[in-house]
CSV table of C-alpha atoms in Angstrom, one decimal:
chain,number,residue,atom,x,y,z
A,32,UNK,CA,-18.1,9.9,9.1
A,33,UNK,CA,-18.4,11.1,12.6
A,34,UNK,CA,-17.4,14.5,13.7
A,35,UNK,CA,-14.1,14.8,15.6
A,36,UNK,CA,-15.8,15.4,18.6
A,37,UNK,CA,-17.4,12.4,18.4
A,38,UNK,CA,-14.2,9.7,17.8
A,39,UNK,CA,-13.1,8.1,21.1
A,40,UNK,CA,-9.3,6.7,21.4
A,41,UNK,CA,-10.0,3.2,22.3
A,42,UNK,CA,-13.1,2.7,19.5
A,43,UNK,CA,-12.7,-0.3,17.6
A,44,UNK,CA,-14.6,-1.5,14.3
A,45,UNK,CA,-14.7,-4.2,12.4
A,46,UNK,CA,-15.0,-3.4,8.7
A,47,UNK,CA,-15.7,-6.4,6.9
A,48,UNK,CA,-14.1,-9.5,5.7
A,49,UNK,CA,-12.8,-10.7,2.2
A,50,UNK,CA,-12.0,-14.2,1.4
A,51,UNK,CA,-9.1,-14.5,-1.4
A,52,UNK,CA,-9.9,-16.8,-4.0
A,53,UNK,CA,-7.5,-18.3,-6.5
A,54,UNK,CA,-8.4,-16.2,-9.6
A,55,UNK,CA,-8.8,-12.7,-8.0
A,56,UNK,CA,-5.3,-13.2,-6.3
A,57,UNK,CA,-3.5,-14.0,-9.8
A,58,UNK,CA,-6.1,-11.4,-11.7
A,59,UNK,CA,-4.6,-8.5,-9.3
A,60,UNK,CA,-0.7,-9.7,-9.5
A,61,UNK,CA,-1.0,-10.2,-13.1
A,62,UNK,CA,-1.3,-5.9,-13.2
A,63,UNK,CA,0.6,-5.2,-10.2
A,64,UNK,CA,3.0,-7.5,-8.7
A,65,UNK,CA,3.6,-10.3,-11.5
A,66,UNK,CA,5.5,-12.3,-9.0
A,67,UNK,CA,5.4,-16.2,-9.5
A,68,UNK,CA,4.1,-16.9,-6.0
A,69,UNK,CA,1.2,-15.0,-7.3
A,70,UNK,CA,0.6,-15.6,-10.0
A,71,UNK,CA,1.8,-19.1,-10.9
A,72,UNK,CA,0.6,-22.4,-8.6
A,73,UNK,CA,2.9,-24.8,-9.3
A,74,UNK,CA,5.9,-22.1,-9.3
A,75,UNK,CA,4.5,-20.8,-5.9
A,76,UNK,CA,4.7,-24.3,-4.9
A,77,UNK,CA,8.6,-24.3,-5.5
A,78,UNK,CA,8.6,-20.9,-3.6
A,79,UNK,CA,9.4,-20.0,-0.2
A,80,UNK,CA,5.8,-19.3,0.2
A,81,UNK,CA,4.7,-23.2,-0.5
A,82,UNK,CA,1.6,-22.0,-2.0
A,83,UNK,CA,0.1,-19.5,-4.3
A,84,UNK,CA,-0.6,-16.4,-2.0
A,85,UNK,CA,-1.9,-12.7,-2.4
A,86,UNK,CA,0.4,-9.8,-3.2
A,87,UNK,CA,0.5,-7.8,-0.1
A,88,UNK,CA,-0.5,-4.8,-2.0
A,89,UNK,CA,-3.7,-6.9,-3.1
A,90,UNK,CA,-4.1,-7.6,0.6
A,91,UNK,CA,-3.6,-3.5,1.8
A,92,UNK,CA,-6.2,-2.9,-1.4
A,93,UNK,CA,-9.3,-4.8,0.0
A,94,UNK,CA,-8.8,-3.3,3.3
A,95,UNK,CA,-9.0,0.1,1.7
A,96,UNK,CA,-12.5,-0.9,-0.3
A,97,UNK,CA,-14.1,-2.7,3.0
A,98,UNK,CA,-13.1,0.5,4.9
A,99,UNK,CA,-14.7,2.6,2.0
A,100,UNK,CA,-17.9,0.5,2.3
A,101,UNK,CA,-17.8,0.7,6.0
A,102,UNK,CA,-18.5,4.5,5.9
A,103,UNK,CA,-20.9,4.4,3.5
A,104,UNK,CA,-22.6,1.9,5.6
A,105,UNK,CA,-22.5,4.2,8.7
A,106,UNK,CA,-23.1,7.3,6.8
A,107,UNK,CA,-26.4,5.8,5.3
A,108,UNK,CA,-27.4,5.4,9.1
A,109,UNK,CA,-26.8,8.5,10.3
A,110,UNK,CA,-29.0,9.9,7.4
A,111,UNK,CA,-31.7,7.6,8.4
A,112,UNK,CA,-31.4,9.3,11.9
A,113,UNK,CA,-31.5,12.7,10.7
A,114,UNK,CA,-28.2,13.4,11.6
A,115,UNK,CA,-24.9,15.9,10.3
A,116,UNK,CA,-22.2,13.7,8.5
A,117,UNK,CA,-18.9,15.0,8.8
A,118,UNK,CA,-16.2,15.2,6.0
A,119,UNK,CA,-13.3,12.6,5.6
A,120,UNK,CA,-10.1,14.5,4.3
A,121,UNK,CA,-7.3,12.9,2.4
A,122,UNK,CA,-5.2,10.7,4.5
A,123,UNK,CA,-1.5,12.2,4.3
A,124,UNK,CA,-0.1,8.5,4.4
A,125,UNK,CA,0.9,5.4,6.8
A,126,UNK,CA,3.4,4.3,8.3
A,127,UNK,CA,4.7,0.8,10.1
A,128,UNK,CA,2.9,-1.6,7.3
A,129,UNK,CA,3.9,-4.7,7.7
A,130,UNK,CA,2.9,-8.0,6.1
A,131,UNK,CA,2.8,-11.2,8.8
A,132,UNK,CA,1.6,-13.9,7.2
A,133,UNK,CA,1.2,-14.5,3.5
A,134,UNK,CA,-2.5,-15.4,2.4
A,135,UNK,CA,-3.4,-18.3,0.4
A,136,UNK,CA,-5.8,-19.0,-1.6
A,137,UNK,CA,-9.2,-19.4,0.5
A,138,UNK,CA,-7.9,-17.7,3.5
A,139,UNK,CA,-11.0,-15.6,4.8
A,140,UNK,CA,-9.5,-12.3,6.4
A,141,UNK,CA,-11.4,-10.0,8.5
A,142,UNK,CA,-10.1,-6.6,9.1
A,143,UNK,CA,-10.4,-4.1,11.9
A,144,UNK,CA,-9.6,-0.4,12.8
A,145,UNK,CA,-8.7,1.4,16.4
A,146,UNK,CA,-8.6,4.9,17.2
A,147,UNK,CA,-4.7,5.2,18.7
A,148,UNK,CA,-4.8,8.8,18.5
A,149,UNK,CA,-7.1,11.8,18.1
A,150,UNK,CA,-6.2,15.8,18.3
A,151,UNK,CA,-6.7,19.2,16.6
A,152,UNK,CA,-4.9,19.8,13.6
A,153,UNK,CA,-2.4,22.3,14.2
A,154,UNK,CA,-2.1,23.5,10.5
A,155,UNK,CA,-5.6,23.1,9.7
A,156,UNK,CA,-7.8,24.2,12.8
A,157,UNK,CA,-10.9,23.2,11.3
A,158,UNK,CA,-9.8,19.4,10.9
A,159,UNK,CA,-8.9,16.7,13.4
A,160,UNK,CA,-6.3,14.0,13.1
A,161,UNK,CA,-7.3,10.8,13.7
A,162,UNK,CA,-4.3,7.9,14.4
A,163,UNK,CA,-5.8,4.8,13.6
A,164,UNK,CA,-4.6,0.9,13.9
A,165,UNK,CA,-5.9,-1.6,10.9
A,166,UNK,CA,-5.3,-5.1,11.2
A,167,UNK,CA,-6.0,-8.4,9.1
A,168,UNK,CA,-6.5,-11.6,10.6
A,169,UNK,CA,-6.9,-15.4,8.9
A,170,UNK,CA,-10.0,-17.7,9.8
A,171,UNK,CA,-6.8,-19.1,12.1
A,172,UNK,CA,-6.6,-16.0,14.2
A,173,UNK,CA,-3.3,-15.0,12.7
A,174,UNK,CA,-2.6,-11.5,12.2
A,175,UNK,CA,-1.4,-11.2,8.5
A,176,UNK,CA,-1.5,-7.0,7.8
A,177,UNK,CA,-1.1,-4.4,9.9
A,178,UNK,CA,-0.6,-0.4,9.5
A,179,UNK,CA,-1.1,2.4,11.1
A,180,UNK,CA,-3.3,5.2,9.3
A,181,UNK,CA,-3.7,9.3,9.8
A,182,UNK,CA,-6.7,10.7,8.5
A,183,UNK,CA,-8.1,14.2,8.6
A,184,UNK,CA,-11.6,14.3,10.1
A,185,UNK,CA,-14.2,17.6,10.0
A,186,UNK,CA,-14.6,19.4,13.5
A,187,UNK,CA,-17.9,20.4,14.4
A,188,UNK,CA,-16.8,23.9,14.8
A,189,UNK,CA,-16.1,24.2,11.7
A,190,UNK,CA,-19.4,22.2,10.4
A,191,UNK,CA,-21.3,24.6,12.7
A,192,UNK,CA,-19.4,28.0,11.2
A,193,UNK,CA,-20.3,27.2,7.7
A,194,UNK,CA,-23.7,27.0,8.5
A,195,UNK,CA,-23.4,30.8,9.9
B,235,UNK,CA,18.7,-9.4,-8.1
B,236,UNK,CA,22.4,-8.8,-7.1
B,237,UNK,CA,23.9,-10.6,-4.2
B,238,UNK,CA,23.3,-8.8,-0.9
B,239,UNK,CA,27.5,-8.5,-1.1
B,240,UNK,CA,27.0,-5.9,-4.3
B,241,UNK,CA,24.6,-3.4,-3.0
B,242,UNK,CA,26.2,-0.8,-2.1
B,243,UNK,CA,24.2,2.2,0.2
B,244,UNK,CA,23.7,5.3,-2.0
B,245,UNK,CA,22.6,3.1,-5.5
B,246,UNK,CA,19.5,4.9,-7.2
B,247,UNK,CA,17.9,3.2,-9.6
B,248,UNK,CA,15.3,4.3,-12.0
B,249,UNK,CA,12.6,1.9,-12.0
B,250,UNK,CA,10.5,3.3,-14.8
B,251,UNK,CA,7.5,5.7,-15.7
B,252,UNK,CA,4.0,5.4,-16.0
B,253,UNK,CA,0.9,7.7,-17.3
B,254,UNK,CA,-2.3,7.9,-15.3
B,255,UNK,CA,-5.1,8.1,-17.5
B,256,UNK,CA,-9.1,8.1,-16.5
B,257,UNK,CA,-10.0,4.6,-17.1
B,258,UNK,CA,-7.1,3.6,-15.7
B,259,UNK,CA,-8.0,5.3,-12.7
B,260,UNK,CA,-11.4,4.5,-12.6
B,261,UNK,CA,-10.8,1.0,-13.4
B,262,UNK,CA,-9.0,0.3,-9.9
B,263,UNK,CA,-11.1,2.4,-7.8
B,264,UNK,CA,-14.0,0.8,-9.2
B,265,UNK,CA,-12.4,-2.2,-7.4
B,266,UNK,CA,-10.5,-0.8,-4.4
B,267,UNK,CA,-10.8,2.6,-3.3
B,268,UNK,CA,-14.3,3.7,-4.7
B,269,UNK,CA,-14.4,7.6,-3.3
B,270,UNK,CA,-16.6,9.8,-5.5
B,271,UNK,CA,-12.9,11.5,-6.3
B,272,UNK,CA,-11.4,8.5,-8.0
B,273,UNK,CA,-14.4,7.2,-10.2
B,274,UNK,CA,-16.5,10.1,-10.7
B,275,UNK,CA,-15.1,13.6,-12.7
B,276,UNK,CA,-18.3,15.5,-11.9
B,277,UNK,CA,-17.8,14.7,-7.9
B,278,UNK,CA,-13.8,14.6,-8.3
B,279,UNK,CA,-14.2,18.5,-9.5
B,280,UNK,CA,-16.8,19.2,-6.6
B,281,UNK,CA,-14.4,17.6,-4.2
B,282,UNK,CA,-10.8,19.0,-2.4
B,283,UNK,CA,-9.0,17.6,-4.7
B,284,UNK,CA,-11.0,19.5,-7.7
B,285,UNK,CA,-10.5,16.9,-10.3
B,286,UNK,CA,-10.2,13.2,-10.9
B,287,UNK,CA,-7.1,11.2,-9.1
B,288,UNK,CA,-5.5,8.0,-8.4
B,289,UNK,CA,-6.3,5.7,-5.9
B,290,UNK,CA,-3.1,6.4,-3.4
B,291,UNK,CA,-3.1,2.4,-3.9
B,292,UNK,CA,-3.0,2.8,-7.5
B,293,UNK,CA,-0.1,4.9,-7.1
B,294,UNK,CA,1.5,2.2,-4.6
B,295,UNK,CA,0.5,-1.0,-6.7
B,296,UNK,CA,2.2,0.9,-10.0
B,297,UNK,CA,5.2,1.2,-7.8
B,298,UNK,CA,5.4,-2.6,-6.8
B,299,UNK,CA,4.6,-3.5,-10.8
B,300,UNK,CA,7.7,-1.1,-12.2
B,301,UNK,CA,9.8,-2.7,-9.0
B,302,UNK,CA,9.0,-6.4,-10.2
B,303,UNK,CA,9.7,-5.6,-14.4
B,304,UNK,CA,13.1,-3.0,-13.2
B,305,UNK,CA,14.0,-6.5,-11.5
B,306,UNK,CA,13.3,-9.0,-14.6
B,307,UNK,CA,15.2,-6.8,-17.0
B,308,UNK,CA,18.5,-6.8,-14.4
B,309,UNK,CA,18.3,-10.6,-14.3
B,310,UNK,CA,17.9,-11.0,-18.0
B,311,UNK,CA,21.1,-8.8,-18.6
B,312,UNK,CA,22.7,-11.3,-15.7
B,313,UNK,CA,21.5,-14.4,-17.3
B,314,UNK,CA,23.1,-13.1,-20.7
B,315,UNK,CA,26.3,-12.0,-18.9
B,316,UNK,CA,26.3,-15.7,-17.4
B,317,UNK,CA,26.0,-14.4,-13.7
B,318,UNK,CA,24.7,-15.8,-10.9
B,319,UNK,CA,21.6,-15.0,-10.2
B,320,UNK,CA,20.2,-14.1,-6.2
B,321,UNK,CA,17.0,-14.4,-4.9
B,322,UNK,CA,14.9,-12.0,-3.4
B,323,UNK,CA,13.2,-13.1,-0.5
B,324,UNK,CA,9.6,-12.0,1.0
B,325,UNK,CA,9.2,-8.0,2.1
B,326,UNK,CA,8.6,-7.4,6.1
B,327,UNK,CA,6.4,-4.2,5.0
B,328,UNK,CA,7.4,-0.5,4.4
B,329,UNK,CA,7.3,2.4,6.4
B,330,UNK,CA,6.7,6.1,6.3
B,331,UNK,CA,4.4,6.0,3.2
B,332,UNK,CA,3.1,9.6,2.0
B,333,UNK,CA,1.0,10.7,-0.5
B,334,UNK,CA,2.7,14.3,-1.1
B,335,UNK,CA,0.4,15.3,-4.1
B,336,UNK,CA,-2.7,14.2,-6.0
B,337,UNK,CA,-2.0,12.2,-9.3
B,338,UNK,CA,-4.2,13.6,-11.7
B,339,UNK,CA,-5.5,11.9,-15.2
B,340,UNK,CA,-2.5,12.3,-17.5
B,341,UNK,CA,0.3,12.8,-15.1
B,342,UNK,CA,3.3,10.4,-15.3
B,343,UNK,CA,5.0,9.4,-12.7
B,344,UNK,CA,8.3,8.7,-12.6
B,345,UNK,CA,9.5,5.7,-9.9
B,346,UNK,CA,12.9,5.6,-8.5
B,347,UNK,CA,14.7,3.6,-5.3
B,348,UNK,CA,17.7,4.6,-3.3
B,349,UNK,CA,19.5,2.3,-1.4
B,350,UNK,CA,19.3,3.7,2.1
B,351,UNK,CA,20.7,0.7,4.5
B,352,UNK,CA,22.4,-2.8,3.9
B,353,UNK,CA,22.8,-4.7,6.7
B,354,UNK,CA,23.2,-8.8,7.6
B,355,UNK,CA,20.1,-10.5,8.9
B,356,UNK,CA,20.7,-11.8,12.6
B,357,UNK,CA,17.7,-14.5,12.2
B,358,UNK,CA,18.6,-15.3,8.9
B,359,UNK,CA,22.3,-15.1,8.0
B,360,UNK,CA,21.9,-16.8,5.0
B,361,UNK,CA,20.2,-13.0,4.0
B,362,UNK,CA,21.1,-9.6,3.9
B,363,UNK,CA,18.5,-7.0,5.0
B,364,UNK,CA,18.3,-3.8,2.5
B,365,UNK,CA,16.4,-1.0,3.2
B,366,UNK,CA,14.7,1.2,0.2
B,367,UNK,CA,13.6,4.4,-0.3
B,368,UNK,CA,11.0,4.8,-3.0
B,369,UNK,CA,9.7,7.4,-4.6
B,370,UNK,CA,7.2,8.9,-7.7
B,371,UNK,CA,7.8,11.9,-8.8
B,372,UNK,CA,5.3,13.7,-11.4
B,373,UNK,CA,6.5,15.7,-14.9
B,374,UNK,CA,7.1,18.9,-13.3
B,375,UNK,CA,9.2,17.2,-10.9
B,376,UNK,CA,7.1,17.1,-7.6
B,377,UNK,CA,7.2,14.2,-5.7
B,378,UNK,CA,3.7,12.4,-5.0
B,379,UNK,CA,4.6,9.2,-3.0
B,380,UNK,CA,7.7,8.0,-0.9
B,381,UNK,CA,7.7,5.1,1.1
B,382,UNK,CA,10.6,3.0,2.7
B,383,UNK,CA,10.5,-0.5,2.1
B,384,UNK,CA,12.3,-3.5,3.8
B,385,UNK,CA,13.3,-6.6,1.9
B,386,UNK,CA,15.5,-9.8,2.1
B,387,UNK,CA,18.4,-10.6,-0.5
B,388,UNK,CA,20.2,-13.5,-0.6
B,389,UNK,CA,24.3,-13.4,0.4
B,390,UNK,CA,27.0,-14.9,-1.7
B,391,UNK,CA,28.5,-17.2,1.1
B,392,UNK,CA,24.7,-18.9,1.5
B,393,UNK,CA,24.7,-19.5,-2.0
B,394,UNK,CA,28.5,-20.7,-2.6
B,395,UNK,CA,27.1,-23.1,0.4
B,396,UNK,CA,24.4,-24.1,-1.8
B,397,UNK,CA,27.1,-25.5,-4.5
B,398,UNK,CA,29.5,-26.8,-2.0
C-alpha cells in the first residue's frame, strides 16, 4: 500500500478482471445464495433474469480478491524499488452498493477503483481515511456493481515515528 | 414471501444462526478475501486483529444464505396452509454496510431483519419496495455487521390481475 501522503483524490486503478463461468457461479450460490436463477439453468430461464446469472454477493466477492491481488502486485514493486510499504487497516464498511446489471454466465467483468476522498483520521491520528469508488463493468461496457469503500491507510508520520 | 400488502414496518424476523469455524474461514478466503488474517493463524495473531477472522464477505454471504433458507421455510408453511405464494423480485443493492467487530473462529452469529420502510414502487406498481435492516450479532450479544438492504415484493392487486 502507499502511504497516505502519497494517495491523490482523482487516482484511478484498474484491478483486474474475472470472467464468470457457468460452474463457479452455481458452485458459489449453492453455499451462499441458493437462489434458482443461480443455481438452476433452465429455472433461471423461467426467471426474471432470463438466464442463469451470478449472485451479487459472488459478484462483490471477486472484486474483493482482484483488489487483494492488486496490492500484492504493487507491494511486490515497491519492494523491488527499495521502498517503505504502508499498512492497510480494516475497512469499517461500505455504503451505496448497488447491483446494475445481473451477469451471466461468460460475462468478462473488469473492475476499477477511484480515490473520492482522502483525510486524517480524526480518531486515529496515525491513520488516513481513504473514500474510494469500485465499479464492475461487462465486455458491453455496462456498469453492473458499484460501491463506495472507506479504508484506513498508514500515515508516514506515523511510519516515520515508529522507526524513532 | 408475503404479499407486499402484509409487511407491516416494525416486523423482526430471526433469520437463523451460524458458527464460524477455521476451515470454514479459511476455505472462503482462500477464494475471496486472502489477507494473511483470514487464512493464516500465525499472521492473524501477529496482525490488529490478533487472531484468525472472517472474511467481512463471509460474514455478508452467510447473511444472504440464512435470508434465502428463513425464506423457503415461510413458503413451505404457506404452501401447507394453501396460501398464495409472492414473489420476490431482484435486490437494487444495500446500503450502510459495517463491519462493527471481528468474527473470530468459533463465534456464532446470530442474523436478524427488521422491516424499516414499505413503500409502492412508482416504476413498477405491480411491486412494493421494502427496505431492511439486517444485522449479526455474536454470543455475547455485540453486533458485527448491519447493512440495509432494498428489495422488490410482489403486490396482491398485480397478482389478483394475474388470475383475472
Amino acid at each position: 500500500m502507499k502511504f497516505f501522503e502519497d494517495i491523490a483524490v482523482g487516482e484511478r486503478h484498474e484491478l483486474g478482471r474475472h470472467t464468470f463461468g457457468a460452474d463457479d457461479i452455481k458452485a458459489f450460490a449453492t453455499r451462499f445464495d441458493p437462489q434458482a436463477f443461480h443455481v438452476d439453468e433452465a429455472a433461471a430461464a423461467r426467471s426474471h433474469f432470463g438466464a442463469l446469472c451470478a449472485s451479487g454477493w459472488h459478484t462483490a466477492a471477486i472484486w474483493m480478491r482482484l483488489m487483494v491481488e492488486h496490492q500484492r502486485r504493487e507491494d511486490a514493486a515497491r519492494r523491488e524499488r527499495n521502498e517503505a510499504i504502508a499498512a492497510l487497516g480494516p475497512s469499517p464498511g461500505f455504503r451505496d452498493l448497488k447491483w446494475l446489471k445481473p451477469v451471466f454466465v461468460g460475462d468478462t467483468i473488469t473492475y476499477a477503483m477511484e480515490i473520492v476522498e482522502a483525510r486524517p483520521s480524526n480518531s486515529r491520528p496515525e491513520w488516513g481515511l481513504i473514500t474510494l469508488r469500485n465499479t464492475g463493468v461487462n465486455q458491453k461496457g455496462e456498469p453492473v456493481i458499484s460501491f463506495v469503500s472507506v479504508a484506513f491507510v498508514e500515515r508516514r508520520a506515523a511510519a516515520a515515528g515508529d522507526r524513532a
